[in-house]
XYZ file of C-alpha atoms in Angstrom:
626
model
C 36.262 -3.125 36.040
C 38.546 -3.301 33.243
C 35.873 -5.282 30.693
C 36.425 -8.855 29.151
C 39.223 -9.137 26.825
C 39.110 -11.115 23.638
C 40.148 -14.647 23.925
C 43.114 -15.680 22.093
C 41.402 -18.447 20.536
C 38.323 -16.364 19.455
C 38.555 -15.930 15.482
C 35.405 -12.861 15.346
C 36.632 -10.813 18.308
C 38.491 -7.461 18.018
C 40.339 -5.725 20.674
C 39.658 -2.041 22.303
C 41.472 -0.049 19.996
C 40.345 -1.529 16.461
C 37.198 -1.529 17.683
C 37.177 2.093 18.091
C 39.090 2.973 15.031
C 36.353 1.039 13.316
C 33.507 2.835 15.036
C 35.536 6.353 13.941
C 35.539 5.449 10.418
C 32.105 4.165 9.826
C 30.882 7.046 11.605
C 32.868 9.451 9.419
C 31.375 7.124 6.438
C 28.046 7.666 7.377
C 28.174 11.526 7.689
C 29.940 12.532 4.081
C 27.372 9.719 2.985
C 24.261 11.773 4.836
C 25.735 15.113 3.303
C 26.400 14.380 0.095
C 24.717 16.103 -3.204
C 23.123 13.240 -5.603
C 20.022 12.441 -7.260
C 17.154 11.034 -4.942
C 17.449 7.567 -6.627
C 20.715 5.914 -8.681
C 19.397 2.475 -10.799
C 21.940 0.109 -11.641
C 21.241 -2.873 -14.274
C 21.274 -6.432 -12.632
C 24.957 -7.513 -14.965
C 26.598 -4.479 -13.585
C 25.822 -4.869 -10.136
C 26.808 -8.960 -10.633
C 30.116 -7.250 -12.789
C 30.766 -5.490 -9.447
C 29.902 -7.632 -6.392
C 29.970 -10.911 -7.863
C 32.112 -13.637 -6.809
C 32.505 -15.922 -3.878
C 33.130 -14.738 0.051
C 37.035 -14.286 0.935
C 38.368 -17.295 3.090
C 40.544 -14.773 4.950
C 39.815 -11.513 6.435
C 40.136 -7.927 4.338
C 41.328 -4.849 5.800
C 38.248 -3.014 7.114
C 39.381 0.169 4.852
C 39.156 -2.173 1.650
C 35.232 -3.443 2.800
C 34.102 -0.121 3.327
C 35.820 1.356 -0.109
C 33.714 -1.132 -1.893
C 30.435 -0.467 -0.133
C 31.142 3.402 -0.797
C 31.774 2.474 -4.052
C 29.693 -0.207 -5.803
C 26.509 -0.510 -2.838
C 25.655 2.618 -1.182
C 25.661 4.908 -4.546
C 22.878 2.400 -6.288
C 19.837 3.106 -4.346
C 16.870 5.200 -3.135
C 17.769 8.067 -1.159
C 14.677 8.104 0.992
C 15.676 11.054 3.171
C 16.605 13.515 -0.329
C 14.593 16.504 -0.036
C 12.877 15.435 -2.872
C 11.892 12.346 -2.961
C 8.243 12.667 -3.199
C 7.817 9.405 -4.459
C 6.032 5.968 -2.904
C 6.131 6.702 0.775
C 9.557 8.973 1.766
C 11.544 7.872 4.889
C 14.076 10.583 6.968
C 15.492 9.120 9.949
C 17.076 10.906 12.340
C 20.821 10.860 13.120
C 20.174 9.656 17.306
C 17.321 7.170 16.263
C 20.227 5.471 13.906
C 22.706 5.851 16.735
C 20.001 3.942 18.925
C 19.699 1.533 16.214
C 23.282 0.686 16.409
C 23.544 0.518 19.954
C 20.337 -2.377 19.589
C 22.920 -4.115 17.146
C 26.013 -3.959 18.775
C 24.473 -4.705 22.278
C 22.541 -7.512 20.475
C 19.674 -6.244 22.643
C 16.689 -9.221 22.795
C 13.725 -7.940 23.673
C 10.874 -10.912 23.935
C 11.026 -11.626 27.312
C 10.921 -9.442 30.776
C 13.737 -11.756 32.015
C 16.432 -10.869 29.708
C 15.661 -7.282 28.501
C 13.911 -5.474 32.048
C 15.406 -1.945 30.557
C 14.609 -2.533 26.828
C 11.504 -3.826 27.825
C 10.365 -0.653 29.963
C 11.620 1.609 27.424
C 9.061 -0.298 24.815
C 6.063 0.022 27.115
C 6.697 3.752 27.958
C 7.467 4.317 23.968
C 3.815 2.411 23.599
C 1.893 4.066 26.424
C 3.162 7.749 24.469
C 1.357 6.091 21.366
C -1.541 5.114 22.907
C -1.919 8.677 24.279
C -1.675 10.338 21.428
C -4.254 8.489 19.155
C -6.443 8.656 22.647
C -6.648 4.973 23.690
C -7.312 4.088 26.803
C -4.178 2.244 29.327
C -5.303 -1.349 29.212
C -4.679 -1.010 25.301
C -1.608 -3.562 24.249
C 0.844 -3.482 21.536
C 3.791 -3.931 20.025
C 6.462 -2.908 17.901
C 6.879 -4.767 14.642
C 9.181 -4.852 11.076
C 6.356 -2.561 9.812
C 3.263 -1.784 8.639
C 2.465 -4.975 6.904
C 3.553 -7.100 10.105
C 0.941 -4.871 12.161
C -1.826 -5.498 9.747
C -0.728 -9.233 9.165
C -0.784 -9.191 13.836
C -4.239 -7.037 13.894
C -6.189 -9.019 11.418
C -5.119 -12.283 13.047
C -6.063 -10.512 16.830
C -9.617 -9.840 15.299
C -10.466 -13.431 14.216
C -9.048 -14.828 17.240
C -10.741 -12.442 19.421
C -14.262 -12.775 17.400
C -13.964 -16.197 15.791
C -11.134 -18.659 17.147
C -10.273 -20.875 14.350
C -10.395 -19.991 10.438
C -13.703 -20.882 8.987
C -15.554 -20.807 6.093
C -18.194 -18.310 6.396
C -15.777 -15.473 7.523
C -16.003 -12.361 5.654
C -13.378 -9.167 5.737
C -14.168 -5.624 4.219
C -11.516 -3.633 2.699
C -11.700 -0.501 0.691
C -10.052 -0.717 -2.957
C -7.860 2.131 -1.625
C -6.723 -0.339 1.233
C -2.882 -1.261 1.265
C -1.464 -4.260 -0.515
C -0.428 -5.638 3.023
C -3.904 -6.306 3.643
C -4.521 -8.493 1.265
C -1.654 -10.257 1.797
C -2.355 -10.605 5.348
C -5.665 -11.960 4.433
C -4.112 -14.590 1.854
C -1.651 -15.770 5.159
C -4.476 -16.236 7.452
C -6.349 -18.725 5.024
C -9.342 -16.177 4.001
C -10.622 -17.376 0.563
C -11.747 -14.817 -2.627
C -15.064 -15.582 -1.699
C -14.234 -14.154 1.901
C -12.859 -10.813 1.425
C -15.246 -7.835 0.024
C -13.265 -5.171 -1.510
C -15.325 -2.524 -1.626
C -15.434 0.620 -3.841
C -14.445 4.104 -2.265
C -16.256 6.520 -2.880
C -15.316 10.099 -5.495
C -13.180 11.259 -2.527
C -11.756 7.828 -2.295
C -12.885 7.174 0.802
C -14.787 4.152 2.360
C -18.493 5.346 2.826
C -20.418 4.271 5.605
C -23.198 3.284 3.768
C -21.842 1.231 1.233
C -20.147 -0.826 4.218
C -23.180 -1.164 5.998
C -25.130 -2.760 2.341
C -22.588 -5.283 2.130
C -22.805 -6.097 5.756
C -25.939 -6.398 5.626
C -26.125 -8.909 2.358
C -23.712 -10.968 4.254
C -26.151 -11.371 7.027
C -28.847 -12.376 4.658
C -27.023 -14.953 2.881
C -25.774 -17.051 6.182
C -21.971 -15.407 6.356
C -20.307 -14.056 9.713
C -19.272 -10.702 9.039
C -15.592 -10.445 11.178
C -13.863 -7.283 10.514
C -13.372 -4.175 8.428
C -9.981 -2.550 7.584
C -10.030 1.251 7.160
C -7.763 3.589 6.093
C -6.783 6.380 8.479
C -4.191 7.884 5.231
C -4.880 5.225 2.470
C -1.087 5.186 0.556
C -2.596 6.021 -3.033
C -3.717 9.582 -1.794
C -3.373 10.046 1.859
C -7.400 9.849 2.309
C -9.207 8.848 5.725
C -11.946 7.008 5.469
C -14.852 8.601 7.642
C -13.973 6.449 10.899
C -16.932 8.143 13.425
C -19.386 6.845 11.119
C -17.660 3.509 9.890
C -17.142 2.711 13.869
C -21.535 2.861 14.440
C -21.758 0.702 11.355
C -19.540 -1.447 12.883
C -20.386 -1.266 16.356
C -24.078 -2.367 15.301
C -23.400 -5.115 13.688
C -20.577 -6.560 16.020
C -17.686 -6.161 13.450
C -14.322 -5.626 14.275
C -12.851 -2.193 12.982
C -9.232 -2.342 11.762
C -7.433 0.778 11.123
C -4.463 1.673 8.997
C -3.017 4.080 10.014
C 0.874 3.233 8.975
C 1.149 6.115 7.058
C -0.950 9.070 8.606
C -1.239 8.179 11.805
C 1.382 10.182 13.515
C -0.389 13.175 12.190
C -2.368 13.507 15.135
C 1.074 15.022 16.714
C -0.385 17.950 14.565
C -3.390 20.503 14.670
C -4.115 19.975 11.002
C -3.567 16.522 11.381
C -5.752 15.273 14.445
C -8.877 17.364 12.532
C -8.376 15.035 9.650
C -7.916 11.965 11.472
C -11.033 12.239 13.896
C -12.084 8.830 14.998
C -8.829 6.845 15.557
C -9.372 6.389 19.122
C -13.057 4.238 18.188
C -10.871 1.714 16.366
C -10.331 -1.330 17.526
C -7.039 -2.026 16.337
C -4.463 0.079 15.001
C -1.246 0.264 12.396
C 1.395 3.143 13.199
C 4.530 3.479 11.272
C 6.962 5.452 13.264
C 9.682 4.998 10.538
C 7.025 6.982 8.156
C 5.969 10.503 10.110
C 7.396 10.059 13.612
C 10.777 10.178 11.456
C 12.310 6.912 12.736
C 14.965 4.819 10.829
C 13.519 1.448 8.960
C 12.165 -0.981 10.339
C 9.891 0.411 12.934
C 5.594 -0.420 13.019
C 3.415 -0.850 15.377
C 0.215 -2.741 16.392
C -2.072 -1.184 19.036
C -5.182 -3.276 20.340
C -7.971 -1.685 22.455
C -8.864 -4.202 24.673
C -4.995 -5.212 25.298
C -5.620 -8.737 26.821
C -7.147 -10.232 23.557
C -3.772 -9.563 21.921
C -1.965 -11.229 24.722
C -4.255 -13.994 24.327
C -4.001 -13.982 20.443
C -0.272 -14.616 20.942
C 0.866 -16.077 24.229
C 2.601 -19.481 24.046
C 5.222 -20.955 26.485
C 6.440 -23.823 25.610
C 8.487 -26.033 28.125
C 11.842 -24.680 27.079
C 10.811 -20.944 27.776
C 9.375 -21.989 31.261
C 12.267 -19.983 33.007
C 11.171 -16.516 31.108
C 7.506 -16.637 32.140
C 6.066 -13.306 33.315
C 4.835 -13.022 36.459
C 1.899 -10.700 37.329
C 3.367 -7.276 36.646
C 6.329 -8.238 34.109
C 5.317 -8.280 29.938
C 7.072 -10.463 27.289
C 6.474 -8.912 24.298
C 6.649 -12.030 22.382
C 3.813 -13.005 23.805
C 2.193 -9.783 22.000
C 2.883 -10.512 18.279
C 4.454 -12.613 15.423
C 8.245 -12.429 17.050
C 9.798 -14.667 19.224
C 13.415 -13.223 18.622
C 13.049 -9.537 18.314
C 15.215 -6.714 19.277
C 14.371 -3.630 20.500
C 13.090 -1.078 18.011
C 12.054 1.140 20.781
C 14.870 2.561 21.762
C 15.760 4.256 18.492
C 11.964 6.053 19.454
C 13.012 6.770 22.502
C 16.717 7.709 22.388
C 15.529 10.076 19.359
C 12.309 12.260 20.923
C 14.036 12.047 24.018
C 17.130 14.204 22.212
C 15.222 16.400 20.453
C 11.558 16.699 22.418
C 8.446 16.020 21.154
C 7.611 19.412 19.759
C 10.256 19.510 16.899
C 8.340 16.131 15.770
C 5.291 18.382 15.529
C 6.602 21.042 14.209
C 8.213 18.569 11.335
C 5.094 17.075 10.650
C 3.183 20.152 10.447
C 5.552 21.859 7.828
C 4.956 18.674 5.683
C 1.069 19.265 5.820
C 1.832 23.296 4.992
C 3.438 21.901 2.410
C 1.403 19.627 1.061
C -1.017 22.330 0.911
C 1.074 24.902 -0.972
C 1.370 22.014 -3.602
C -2.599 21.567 -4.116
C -3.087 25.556 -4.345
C -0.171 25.472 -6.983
C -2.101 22.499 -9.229
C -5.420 24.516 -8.645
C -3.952 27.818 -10.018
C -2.184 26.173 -13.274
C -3.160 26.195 -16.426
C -1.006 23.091 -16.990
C -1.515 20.806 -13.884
C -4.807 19.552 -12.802
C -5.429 17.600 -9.016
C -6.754 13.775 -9.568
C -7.851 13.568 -6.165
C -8.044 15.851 -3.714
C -4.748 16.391 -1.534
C -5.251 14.571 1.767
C -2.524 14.855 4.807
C 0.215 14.877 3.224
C -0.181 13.353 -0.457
C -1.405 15.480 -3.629
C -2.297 13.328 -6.646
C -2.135 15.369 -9.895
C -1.100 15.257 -13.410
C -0.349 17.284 -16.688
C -3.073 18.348 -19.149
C -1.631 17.443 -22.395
C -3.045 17.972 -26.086
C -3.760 14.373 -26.600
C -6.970 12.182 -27.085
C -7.880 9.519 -24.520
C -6.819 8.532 -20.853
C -4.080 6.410 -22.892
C -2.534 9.643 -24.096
C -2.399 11.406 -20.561
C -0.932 8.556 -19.499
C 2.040 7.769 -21.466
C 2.687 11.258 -21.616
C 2.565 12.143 -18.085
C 4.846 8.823 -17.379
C 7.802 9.942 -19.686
C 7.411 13.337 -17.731
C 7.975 11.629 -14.804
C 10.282 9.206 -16.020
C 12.517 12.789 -17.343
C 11.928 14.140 -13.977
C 14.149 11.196 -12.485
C 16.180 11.240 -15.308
C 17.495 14.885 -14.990
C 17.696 14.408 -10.745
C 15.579 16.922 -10.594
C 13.244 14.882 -8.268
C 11.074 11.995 -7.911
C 7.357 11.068 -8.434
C 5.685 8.121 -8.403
C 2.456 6.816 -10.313
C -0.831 5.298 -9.518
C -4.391 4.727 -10.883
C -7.270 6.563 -9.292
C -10.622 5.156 -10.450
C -8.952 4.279 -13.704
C -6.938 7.838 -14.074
C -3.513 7.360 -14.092
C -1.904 10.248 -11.839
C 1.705 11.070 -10.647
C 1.849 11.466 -6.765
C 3.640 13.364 -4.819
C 4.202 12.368 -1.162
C 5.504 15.459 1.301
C 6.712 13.741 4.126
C 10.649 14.319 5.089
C 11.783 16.871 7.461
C 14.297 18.067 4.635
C 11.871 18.815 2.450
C 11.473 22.600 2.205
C 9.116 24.622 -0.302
C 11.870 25.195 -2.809
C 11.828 21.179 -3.063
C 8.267 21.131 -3.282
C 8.437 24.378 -6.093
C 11.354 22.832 -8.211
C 9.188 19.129 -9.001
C 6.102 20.982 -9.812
C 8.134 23.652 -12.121
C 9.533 20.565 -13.302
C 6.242 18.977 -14.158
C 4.445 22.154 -15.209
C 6.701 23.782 -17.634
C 9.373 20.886 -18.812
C 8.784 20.135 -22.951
C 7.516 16.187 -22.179
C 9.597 13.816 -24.191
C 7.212 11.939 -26.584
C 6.237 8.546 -25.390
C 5.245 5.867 -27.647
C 1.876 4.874 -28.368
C 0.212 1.224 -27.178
C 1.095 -1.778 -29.451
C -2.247 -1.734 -31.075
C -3.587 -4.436 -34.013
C -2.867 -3.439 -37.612
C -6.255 -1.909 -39.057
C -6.800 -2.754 -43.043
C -9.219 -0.444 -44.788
C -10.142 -3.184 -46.979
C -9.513 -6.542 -45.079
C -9.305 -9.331 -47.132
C -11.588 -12.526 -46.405
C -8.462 -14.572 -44.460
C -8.297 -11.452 -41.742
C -12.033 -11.643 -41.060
C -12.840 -15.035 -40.094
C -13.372 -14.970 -36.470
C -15.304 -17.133 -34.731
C -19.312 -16.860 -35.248
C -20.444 -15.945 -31.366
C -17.159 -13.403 -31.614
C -17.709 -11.622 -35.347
C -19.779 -9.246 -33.809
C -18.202 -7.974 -30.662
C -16.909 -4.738 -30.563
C -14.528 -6.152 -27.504
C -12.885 -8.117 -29.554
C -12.819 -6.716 -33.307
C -9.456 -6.221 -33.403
C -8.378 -10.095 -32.365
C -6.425 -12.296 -34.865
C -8.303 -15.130 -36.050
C -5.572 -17.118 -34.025
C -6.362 -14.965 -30.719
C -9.998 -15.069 -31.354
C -9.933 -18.839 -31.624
C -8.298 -18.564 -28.055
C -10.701 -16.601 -26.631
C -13.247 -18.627 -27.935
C -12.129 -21.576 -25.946
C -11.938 -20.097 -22.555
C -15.614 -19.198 -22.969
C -19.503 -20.691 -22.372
C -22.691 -19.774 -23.501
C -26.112 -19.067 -20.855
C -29.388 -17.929 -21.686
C -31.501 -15.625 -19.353
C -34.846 -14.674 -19.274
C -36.527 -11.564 -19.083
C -36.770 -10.393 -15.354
C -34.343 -13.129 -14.323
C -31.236 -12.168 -11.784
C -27.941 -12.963 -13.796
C -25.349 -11.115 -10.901
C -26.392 -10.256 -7.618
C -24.784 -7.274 -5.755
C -22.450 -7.898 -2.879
C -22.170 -11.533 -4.369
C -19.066 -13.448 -4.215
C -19.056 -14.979 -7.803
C -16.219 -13.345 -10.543
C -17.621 -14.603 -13.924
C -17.554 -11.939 -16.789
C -19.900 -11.709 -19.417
C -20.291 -10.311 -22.981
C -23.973 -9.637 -24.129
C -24.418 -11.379 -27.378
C -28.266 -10.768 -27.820
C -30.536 -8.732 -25.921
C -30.574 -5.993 -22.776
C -30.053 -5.855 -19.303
C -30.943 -3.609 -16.568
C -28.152 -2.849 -14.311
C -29.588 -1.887 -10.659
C -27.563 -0.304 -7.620
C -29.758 -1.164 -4.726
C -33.148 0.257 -6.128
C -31.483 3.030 -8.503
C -31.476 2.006 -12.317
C -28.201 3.346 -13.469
C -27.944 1.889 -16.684
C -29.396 -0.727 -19.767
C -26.749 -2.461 -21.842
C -27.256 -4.133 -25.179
C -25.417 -6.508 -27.889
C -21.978 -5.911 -27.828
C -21.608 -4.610 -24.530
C -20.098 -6.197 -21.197
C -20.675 -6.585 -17.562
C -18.914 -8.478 -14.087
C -15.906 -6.936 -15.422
C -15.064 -5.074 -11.674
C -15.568 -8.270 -9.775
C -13.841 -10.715 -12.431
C -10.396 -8.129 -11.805
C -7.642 -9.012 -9.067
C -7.498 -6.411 -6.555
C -4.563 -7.883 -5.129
C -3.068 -11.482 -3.933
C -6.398 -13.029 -5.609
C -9.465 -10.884 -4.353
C -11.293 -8.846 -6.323
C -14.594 -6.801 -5.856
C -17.945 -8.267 -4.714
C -20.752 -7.857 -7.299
C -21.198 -3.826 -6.835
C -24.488 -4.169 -8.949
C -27.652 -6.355 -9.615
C -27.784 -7.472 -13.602
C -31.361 -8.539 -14.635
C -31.886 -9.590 -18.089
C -34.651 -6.555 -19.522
C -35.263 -9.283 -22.472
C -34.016 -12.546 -23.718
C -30.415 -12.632 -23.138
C -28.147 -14.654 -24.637
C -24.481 -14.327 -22.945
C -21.063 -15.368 -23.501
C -19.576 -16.492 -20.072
C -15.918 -15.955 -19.012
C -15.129 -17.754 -15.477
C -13.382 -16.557 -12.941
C -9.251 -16.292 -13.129
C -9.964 -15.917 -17.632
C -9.836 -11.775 -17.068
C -6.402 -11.680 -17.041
C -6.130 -13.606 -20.232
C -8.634 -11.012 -22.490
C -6.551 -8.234 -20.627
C -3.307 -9.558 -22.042
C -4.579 -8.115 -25.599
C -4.037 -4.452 -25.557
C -7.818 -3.243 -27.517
C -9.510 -5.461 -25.093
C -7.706 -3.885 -22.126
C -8.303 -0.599 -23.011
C -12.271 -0.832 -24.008
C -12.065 -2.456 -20.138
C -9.983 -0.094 -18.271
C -12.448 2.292 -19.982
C -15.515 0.919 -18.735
C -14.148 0.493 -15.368
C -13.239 4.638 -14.896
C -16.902 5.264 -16.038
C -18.550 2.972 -14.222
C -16.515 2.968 -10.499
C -17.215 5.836 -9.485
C -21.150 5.584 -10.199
C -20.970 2.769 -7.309
């Protein structure tokens, strides 16, 4: 057959030979593009990218030449190269050259892939891509999924599976566990699917970062007590801060015991069990009860590419399956699957075929062998920080992610931290590399993330030479409160119940009068409960007058007097609203008189730079004691 040819009246259709032409010279784009030398990220201010795409569509058409000129020119240079050898930064991303070609044969096809109906092929080619997943984390055949945008889309489709499955309908006593290490997309997910601060328990990891079992099972357990339905837990099988996996054998019994659905995130490490090293660090997967995979992280596809696995594969199906009268013709029958009817997705194309079409090219064991050189590397970085004189590790270096930083001459966690940001900020200046920042337990680190198949150990060397041996640019110090030897009479007037306070000595009468107003005044008396751990409540309080004994389960860990300040881990946002539950019971040791800060105030004492640091401070000495 000699195909359909373009109707004259059709203004978007091309004929045969412009088509092809076209194909030729994006292809040709694309390759000098892939091949090209550059830095692994180019910024661009928002007035010069408005100075250079700006301005309103054409009304007629452009030569194709012209279009892709400009996109060479002003779009594709100002960007993150994900795939550079070394990008180490946030969460890499290397593609592969058939998963994009599969990609573009999903466009150009305009494959749909929600019903059985209309996509037979691309729907076969998703359920074979999904049964290889399921094998490899070890689930068992009735398990369903689905390929989704990402990783937050598979949390968002898991979390929404478990209260279905366990609960039906939002309600008001439902409680969710997260570790503090959990992603972002979790608490988004949790904000979407109408759970309340007073419903999610972010819990503190532990001084490997991980979730431990026991800590889980004490807030569980309060929960119980105090009327609440525990629902589900989310654990982190390679947690995107440091790459750490919560112990999953043990947080599986805790949850098994108490009927509580386990959640795993596994978006970034999952694919790791493709390795030796890997599968030894990510023991437990298979106990799960749901499960996030990323195959555009470590199984090296092009973006967008998650997935949502679910062990018991007819509660996702029932989570999700709605036919409405005008889909009537595209209902399954017994043996055919619309995957719309296993997620968020109605309209979806096939992102399994960019899976497929790519291990099918180049066979599963290059995928393994990819992933394992990451770990190898990985590993060559954390001996390299151990050995140096200069570098120190901030966590230790799990799967693929090594958390470190520069010991520099300077006083105070503020010091490390500005210092070992301009480093990094020089790194990315020079195009040497790229690192990224976070906070562990109130250290700031710079993180490296080994994940690309380009990446070889001369990428790996070059960043930490970088950050070892590079003279640091001076960074400038915190805006901090003038201090006056002397102070006159007009500088010291603070308010009475504030004169006092040590967290807020270096307030302007003006500030202090501000401070003053968000605040109330309690009394307690001696042996009476002001917090209780694992509650829900975010209030913050100053002592005025006074002690208090601060209690984690039946361990005193500490006595705090005039001056000093408690509630402060629960009163912080975690993310998207939530915040810790109470991780410890306060009980006034003598008369107490308090100052009171309700919840959502926090963020208003944080906004002065003395008060945020004495804060930040107590936090990194007191988290990890939880």
């Amino acid at each position: 057959m000699g195909g359909r040819p373009p109707h004259d009246d059709d203004p978007l259709a091309l004929d045969r030979e412009t088509m092809r032409q076209q194909g030729y010279r994006v292809v040709d784009l694309l390759v000098d593009r892939l091949m090209v030398d550059g830095p692994p990220l180019r910024r661009a201010a928002p007035a010069e990218m408005r100075e250079r795409l700006g301005g309103p569509p054409p009304a007629g058409p452009q030569p194709l030449e012209d279009v892709l000129s400009r996109l060479e020119r002003d779009v594709l240079p100002y960007r993150s190269r994900v795939d550079h050898p070394r990008f180490l930064a946030f969460i890499p991303g290397s593609g592969t050259w058939p998963g994009a070609l599969a990609d573009f044969v999903a466009s150009a096809c305009n494959v749909y892939a929600g019903s059985w109906m209309e996509s037979a092929g691309p729907s076969q080619v998703e359920l074979e891509v999904l049964g290889w997943f399921k094998d490899w984390v070890g689930y068992p055949p009735e398990a369903a999924g689905s390929l989704t945008s990402g990783g937050s889309a598979a949390n968002m489709t898991a979390l929404a599976c478990a209260r279905e499955a366990k609960a039906g309908a939002m309600r008001d006593d439902l409680v969710l566990y997260v570790s503090d290490q959990a992603h972002s997309s979790v608490a988004r997910a949790a904000r979407i699917l109408g759970f309340r601060p007073d419903q999610v328990r972010v819990l503190p990891s532990d001084a490997t970062l991980r979730l431990a079992p026991e800590t889980l099972a004490a807030a569980i357990e309060a929960d119980l007590r105090s009327g609440r339905s525990p629902l589900a837990v989310s654990a982190n099988a390679g947690a995107t801060n440091t790459g750490a996996v919560d112990p999953l054998p043990e947080l599986a019994e805790v949850c098994r015991r108490h009927g509580v659905w386990l959640h795993v995130d596994a978006a970034y490490g999952g694919f790791a069990v493709l390795s030796d090293r890997g599968r030894a660090e990510l023991q437990g997967l298979e106990l799960a009860d749901s499960l996030t995979l990323d195959p555009h992280k470590w199984l090296y596809q092009p973006f967008e590419c998650g997935c949502v696995l679910v062990r018991e594969g007819h509660l996702l199906r029932s989570a999700f399956e709605l036919t409405p009268d005008y889909l009537a013709d595209a209902r399954a029958d017994l043996d055919e699957t619309n995957l719309s009817d296993l997620g968020l997705q109605l309209t979806r194309t096939s992102r399994a075929l960019k899976v497929w079409v790519s291990i099918q090219t180049f066979g599963l064991d290059a995928f393994r062998a990819a992933i394992d050189r990451s770990l190898e590397l990985a590993e060559h970085a954390e001996t390299r920080v151990r050995e140096s004189d200069r570098l120190e590790l901030v966590a230790p270096r799990s799967l693929g992610i090594v958390c470190l930083r520069r010991r520099f001459d300077v006083a105070g966690e503020g010091g490390h931290e500005r210092r070992n940001a301009a480093l990094a900020e020089e790194l990315e200046r020079t195009g040497v590399g790229l690192v990224s920042s976070t906070r562990l337990q109130g250290r700031f680190a710079l993180r490296l993330c080994i994940l690309n198949h380009t990446t070889a150990r001369a990428d790996v060397d070059a960043v930490l030479d970088f950050l070892e041996h590079e003279v640091a640019p001076e960074a400038p110090d915190l805006e901090r409160a003038p201090y006056e030897r002397n102070p006159g009479v007009a500088t010291s007037l603070l308010p009475p119940p504030l004169r006092r306070q040590p967290l807020f000595a270096s307030l302007s009468p003006e500030d202090a009068d501000r401070v003053w107003e968000l605040a109330s005044e309690r009394e307690a008396q001696p042996g009476e409960t002001v917090v209780e751990r694992w509650d829900a409540t975010r209030d913050f309080f100053v002592i005025r007058a006074g002690t208090a004994d601060v209690f984690v389960g039946d361990e005193h860990v500490r006595a705090l007097g005039p001056g000093e300040f408690f509630g402060e881990l629960a009163a912080l946002d975690w993310g998207a609203g939530y915040g810790y539950s109470r991780l410890a019971t306060v009980v006034a040791g003598s008369p107490l008189r308090l100052l009171v800060f309700p919840e959502g105030t926090l963020p208003e004492l944080l906004r002065f730079p003395e008060v945020e640091r004495r804060i930040r401070t107590a936090v990194q000495e007191r988290l990890p004691r939880r």
